Coordinates of N, CA and C in Angstrom, one line a residue:
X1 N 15.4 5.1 19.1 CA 14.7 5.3 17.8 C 13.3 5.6 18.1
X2 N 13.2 6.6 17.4 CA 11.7 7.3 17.7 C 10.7 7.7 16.4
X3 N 9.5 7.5 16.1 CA 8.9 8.0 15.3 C 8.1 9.1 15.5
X4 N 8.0 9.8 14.8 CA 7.4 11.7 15.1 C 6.4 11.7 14.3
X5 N 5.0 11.3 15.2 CA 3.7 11.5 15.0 C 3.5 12.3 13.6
X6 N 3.8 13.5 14.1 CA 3.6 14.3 13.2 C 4.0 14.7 11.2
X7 N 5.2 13.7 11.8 CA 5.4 13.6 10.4 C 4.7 13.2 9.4
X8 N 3.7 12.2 9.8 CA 2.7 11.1 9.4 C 1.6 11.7 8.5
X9 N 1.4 13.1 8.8 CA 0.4 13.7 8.4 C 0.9 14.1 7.0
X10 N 1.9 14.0 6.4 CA 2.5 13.9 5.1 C 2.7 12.7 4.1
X11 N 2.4 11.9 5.3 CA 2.2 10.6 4.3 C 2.9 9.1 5.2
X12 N 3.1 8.0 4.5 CA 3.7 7.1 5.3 C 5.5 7.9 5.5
X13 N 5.9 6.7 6.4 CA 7.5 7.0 7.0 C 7.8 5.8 6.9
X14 N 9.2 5.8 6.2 CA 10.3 4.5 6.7 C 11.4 4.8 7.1
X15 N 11.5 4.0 8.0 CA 12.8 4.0 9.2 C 13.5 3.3 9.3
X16 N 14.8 2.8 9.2 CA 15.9 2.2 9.7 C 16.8 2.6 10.5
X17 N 16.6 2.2 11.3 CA 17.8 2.8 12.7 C 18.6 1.6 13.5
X18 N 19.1 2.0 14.3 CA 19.6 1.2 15.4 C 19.2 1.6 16.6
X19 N 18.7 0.1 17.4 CA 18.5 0.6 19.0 C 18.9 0.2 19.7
X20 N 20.0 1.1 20.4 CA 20.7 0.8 21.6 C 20.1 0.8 22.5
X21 N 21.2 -0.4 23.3 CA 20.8 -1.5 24.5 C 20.5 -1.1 25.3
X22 N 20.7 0.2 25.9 CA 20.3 1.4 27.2 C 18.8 1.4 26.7
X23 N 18.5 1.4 26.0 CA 16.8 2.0 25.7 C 16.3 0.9 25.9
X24 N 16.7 -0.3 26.0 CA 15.7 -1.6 25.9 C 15.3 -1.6 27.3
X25 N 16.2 -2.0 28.2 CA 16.1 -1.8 29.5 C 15.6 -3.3 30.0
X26 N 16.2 -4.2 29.5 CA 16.1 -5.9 30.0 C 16.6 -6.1 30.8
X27 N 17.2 -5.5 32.0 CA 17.8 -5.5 33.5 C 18.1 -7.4 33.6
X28 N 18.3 -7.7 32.5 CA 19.0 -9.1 33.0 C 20.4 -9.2 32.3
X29 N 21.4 -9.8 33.4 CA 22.7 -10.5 33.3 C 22.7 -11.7 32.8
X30 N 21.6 -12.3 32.9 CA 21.9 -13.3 32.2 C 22.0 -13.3 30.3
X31 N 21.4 -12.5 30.2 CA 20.9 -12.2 28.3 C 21.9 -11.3 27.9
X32 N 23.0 -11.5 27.1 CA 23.8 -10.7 25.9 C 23.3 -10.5 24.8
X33 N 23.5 -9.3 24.6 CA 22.8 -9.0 22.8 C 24.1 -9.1 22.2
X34 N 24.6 -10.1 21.2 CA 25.3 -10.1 20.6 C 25.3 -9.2 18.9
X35 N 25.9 -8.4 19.0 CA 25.8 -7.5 17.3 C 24.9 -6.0 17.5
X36 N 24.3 -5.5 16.9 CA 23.4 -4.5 16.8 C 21.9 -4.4 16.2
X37 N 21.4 -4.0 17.1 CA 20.3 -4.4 16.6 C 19.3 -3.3 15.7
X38 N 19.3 -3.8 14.4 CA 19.1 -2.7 13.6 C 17.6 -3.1 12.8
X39 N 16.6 -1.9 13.2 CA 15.2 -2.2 12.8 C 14.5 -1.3 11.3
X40 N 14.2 -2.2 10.6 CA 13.6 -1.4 9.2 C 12.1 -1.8 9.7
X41 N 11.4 -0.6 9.5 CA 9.9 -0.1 9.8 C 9.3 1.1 8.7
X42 N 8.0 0.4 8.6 CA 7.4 1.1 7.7 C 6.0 2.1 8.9
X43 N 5.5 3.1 9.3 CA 4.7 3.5 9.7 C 3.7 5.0 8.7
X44 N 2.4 4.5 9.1 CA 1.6 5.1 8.2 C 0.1 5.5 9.1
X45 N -0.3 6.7 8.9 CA -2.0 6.8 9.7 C -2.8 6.2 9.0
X46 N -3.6 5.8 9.6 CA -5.2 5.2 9.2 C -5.6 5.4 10.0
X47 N -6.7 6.5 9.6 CA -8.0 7.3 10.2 C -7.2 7.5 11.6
X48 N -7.8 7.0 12.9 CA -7.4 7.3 14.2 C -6.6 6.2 14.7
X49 N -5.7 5.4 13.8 CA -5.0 5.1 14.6 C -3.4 4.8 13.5
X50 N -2.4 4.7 13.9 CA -1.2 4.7 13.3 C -0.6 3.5 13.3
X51 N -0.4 2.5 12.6 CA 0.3 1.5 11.8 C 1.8 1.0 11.6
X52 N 2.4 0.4 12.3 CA 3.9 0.5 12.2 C 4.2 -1.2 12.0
X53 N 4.5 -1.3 10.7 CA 5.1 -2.5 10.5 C 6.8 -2.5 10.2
X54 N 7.3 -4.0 10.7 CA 9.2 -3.8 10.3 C 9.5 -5.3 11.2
X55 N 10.3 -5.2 10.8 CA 11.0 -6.3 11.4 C 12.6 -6.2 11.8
X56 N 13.5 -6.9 12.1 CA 14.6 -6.9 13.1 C 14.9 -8.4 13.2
X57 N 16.2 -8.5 13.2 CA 16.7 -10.0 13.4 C 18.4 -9.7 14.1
X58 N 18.8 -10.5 14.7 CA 20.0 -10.4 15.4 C 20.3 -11.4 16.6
X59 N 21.7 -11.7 17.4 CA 21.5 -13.2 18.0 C 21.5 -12.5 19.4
X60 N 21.5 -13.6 20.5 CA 21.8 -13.1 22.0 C 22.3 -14.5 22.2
X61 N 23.4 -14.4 23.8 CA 23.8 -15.2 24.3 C 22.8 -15.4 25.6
X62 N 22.9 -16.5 26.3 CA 22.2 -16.9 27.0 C 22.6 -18.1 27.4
X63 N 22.6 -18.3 29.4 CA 22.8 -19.7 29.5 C 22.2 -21.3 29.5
X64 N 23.0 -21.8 29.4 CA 22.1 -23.8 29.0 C 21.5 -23.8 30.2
X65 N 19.9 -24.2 30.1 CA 19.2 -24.7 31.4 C 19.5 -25.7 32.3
X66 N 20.4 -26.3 31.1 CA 21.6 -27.6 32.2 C 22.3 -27.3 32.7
X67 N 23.7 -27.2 32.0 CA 25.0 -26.9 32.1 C 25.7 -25.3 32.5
X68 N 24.6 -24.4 32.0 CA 24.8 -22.8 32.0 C 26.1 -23.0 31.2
X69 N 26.6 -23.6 30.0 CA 27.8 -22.9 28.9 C 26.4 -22.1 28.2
X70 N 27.6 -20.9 27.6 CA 26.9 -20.1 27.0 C 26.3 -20.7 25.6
X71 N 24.8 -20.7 25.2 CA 24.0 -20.7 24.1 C 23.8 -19.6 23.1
X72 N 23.8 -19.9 21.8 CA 23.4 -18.6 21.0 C 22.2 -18.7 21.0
X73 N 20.9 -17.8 20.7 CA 19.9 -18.1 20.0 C 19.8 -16.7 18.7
X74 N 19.1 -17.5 18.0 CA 18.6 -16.4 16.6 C 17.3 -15.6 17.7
X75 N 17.3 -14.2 17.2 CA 15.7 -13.5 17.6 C 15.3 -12.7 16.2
X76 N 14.6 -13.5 15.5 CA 13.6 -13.2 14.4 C 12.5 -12.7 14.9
X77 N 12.3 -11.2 14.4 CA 11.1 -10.1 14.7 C 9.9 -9.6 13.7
X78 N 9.3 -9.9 13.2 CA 8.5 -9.1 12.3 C 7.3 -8.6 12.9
X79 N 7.0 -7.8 13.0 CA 5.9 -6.8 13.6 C 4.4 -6.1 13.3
X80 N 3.5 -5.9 13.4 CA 2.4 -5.2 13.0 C 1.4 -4.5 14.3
X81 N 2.1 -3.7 14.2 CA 1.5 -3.1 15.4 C 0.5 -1.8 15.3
X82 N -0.6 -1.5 16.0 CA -1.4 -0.4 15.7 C -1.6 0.4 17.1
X83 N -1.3 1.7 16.9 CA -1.2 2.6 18.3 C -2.6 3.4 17.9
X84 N -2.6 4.3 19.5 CA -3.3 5.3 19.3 C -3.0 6.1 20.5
X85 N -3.3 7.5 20.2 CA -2.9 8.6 21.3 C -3.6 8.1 22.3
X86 N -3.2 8.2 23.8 CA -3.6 8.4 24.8 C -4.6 9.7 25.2
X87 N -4.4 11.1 24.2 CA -5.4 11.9 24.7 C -6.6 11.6 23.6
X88 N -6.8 10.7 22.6 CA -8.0 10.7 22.5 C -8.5 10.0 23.5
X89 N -8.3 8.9 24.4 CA -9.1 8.3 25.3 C -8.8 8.7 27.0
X90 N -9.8 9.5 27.7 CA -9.8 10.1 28.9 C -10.2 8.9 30.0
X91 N -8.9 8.3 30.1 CA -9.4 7.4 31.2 C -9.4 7.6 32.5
X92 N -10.1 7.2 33.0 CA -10.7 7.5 34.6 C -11.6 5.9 34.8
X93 N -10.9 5.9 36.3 CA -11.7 4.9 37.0 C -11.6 3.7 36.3
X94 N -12.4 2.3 36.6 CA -12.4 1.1 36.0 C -12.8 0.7 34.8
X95 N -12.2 0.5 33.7 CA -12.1 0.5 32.4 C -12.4 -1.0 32.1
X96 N -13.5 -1.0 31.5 CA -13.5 -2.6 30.7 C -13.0 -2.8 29.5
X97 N -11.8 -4.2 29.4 CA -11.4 -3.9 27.7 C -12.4 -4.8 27.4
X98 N -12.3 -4.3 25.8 CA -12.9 -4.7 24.5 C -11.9 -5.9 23.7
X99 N -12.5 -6.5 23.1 CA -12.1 -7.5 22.2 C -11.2 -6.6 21.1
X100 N -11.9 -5.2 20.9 CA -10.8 -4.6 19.6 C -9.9 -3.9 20.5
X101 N -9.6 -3.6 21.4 CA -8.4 -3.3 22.5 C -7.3 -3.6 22.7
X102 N -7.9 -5.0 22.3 CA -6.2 -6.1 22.8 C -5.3 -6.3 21.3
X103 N -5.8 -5.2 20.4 CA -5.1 -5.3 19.2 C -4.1 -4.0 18.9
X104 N -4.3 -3.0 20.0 CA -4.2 -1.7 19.8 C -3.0 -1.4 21.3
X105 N -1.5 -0.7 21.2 CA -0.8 0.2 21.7 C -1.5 1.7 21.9
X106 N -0.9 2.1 22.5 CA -1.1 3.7 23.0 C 0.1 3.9 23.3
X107 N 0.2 5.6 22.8 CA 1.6 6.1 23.3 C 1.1 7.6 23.4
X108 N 2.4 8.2 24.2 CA 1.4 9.7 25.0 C 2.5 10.5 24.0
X109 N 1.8 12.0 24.0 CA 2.7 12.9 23.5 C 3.0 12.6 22.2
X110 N 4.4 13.3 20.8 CA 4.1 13.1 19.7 C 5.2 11.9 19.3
X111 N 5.3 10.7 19.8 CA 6.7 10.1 19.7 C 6.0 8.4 19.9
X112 N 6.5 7.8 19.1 CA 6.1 6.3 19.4 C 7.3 5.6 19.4
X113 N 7.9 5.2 21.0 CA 9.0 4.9 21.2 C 9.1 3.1 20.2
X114 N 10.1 3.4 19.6 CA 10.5 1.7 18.7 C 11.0 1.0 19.5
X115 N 11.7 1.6 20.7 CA 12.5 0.5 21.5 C 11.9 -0.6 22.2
X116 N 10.2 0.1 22.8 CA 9.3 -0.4 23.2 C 8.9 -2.0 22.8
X117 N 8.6 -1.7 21.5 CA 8.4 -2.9 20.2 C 9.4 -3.7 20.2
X118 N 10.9 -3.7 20.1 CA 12.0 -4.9 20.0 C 12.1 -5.0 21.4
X119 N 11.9 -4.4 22.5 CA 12.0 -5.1 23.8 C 10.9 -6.5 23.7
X120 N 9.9 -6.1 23.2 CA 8.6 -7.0 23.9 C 8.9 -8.2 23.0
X121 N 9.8 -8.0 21.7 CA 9.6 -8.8 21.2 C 10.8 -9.9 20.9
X122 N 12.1 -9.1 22.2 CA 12.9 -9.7 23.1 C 12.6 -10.7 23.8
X123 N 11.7 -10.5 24.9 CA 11.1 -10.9 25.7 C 10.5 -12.4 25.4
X124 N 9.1 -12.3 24.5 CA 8.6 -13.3 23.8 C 9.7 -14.1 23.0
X125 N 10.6 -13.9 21.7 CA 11.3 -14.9 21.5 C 12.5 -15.3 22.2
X126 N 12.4 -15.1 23.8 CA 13.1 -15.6 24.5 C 12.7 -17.2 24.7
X127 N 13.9 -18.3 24.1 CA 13.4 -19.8 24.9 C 13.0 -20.3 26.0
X128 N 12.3 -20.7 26.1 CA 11.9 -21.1 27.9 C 12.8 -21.9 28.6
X129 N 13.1 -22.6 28.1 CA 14.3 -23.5 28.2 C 15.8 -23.7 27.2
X130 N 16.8 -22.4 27.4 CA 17.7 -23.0 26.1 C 18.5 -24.2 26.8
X131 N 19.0 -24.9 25.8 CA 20.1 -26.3 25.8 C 20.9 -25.7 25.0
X132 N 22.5 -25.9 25.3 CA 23.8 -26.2 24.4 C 23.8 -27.5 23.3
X133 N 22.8 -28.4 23.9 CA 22.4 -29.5 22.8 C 21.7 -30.4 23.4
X134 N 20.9 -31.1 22.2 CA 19.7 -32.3 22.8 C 20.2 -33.3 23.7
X135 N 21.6 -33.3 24.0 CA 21.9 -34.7 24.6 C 23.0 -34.1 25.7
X136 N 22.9 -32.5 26.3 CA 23.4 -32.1 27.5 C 23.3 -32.7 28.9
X137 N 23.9 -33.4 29.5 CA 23.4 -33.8 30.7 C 23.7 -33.2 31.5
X138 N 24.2 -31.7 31.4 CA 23.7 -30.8 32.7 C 24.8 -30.7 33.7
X139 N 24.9 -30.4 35.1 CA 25.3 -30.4 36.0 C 24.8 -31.5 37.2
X140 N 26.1 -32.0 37.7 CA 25.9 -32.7 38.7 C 25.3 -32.2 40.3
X141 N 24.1 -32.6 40.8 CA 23.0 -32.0 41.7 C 24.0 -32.0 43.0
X142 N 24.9 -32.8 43.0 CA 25.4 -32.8 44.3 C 27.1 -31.9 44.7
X143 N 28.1 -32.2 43.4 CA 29.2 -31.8 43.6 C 29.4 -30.3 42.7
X144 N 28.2 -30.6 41.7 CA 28.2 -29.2 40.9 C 28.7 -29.4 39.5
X145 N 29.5 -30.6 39.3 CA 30.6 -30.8 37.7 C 29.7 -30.4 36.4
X146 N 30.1 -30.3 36.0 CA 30.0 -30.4 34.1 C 30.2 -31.6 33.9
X147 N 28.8 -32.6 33.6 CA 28.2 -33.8 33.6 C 28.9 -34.0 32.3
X148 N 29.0 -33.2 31.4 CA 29.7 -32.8 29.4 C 30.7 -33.4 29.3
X149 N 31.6 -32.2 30.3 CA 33.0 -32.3 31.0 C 34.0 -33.4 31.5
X150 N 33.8 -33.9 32.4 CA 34.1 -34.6 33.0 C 32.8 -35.5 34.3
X151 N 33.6 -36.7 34.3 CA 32.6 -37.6 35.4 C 32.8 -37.9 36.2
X152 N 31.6 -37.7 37.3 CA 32.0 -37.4 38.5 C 31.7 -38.9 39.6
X153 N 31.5 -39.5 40.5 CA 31.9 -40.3 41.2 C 30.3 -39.7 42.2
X154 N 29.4 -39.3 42.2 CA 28.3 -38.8 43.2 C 27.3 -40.1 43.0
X155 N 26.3 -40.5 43.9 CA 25.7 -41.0 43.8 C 24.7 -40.5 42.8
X156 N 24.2 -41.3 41.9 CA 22.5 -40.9 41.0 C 21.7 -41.4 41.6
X157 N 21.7 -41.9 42.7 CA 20.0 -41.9 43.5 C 20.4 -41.1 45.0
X158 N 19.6 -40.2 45.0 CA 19.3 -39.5 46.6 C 18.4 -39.8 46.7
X159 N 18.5 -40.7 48.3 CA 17.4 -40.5 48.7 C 16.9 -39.7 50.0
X160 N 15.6 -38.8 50.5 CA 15.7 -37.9 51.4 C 15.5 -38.4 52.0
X161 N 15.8 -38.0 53.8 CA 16.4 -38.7 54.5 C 15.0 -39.0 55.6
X162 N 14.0 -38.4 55.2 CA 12.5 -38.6 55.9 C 12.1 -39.6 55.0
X163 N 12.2 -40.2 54.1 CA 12.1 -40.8 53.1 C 12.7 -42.2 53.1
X164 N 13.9 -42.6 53.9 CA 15.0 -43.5 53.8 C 13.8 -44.9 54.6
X165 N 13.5 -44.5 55.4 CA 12.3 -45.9 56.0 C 11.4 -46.4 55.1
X166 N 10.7 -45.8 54.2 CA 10.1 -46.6 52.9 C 11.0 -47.5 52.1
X167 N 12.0 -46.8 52.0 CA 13.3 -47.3 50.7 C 13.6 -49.0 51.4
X168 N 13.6 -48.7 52.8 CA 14.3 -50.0 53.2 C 12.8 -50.9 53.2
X169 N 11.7 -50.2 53.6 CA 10.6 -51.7 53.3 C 10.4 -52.1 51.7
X170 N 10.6 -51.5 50.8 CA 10.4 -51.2 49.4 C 11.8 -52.4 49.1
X171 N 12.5 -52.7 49.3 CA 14.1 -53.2 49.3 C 13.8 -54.6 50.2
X172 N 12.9 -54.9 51.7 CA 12.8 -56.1 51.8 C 11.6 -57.1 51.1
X173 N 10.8 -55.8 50.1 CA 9.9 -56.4 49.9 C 10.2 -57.0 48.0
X174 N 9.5 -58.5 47.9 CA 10.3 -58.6 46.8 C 9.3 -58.8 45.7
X175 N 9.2 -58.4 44.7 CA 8.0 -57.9 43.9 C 8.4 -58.6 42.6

């Protein structure tokens, strides 16, 4: 899904499309896009720079940071984003940004890719940690089980084995 610069010069543009998962280019196995992911966008010029608001909502799978069973999450998108041509600014050499910089996209030629925008905003509402639920206990460190699952017979204290001569003065000593 693409917006054509040019159009713009006729007035605002609204868009509803779908962006296929080839165009995102999230090179992870771990992340399933479940459903389609379909973006309504409004884009409009102001003076030198172009304006694209819209939002997108839809789920992905993903594994538990514990257990790895598969997690759903929701990805709620709403956007406001402001571009500007790359040939108005001739860059060369070491470029200092500005404070009004870090508000502003660029995109080259007459096309402002959308896929760009739901990738990044893939990315960000990705959880740092998903759970299958608040009271997952995960996988067993030693045999590997589904802690959920079934229970396993492993020791819960390791201790390392450079380590085991403290454990024993720690153990004669009685506190």
């Amino acid at each position: 899904m693409r917006i054509d610069v040019r159009e713009l010069a006729l007035g605002s543009l609204t868009l509803t499309g779908e962006v296929p998962l080839a165009d995102l280019k999230l090179n992870s196995s771990d992340v399933y896009v479940l459903g389609k992911i379909v973006v309504n966008l409004r884009a409009e010029k102001q003076a030198q720079k172009i304006r694209v608001r819209g939002h997108f909502a839809f789920d992905i799978e993903l594994p538990c940071a514990r257990c790895l069973d598969p997690v759903k999450a929701p990805i709620l998108a709403e956007f406001d984003q402001f571009y500007q041509s790359n040939a108005d600014h001739h860059l060369t050499g070491e470029i200092e940004l500005q404070e009004k910089d870090t508000g502003v996209a660029f995109f080259s030629g007459e096309f402002i890719e959308v896929s760009d925008i739901v990738r990044e905003h893939i990315l960000l509402g990705l959880p740092m940690k998903p759970v299958c639920r608040e009271d997952c206990k995960g996988l067993c460190p030693y045999c590997g089980k589904n802690r959920n699952v079934e229970v396993c017979n492993c020791h819960s204290l390791f201790v390392d084995p450079r380590l085991a001569p403290l454990l024993q003065v720690r153990n004669r000593m009685k506190f």
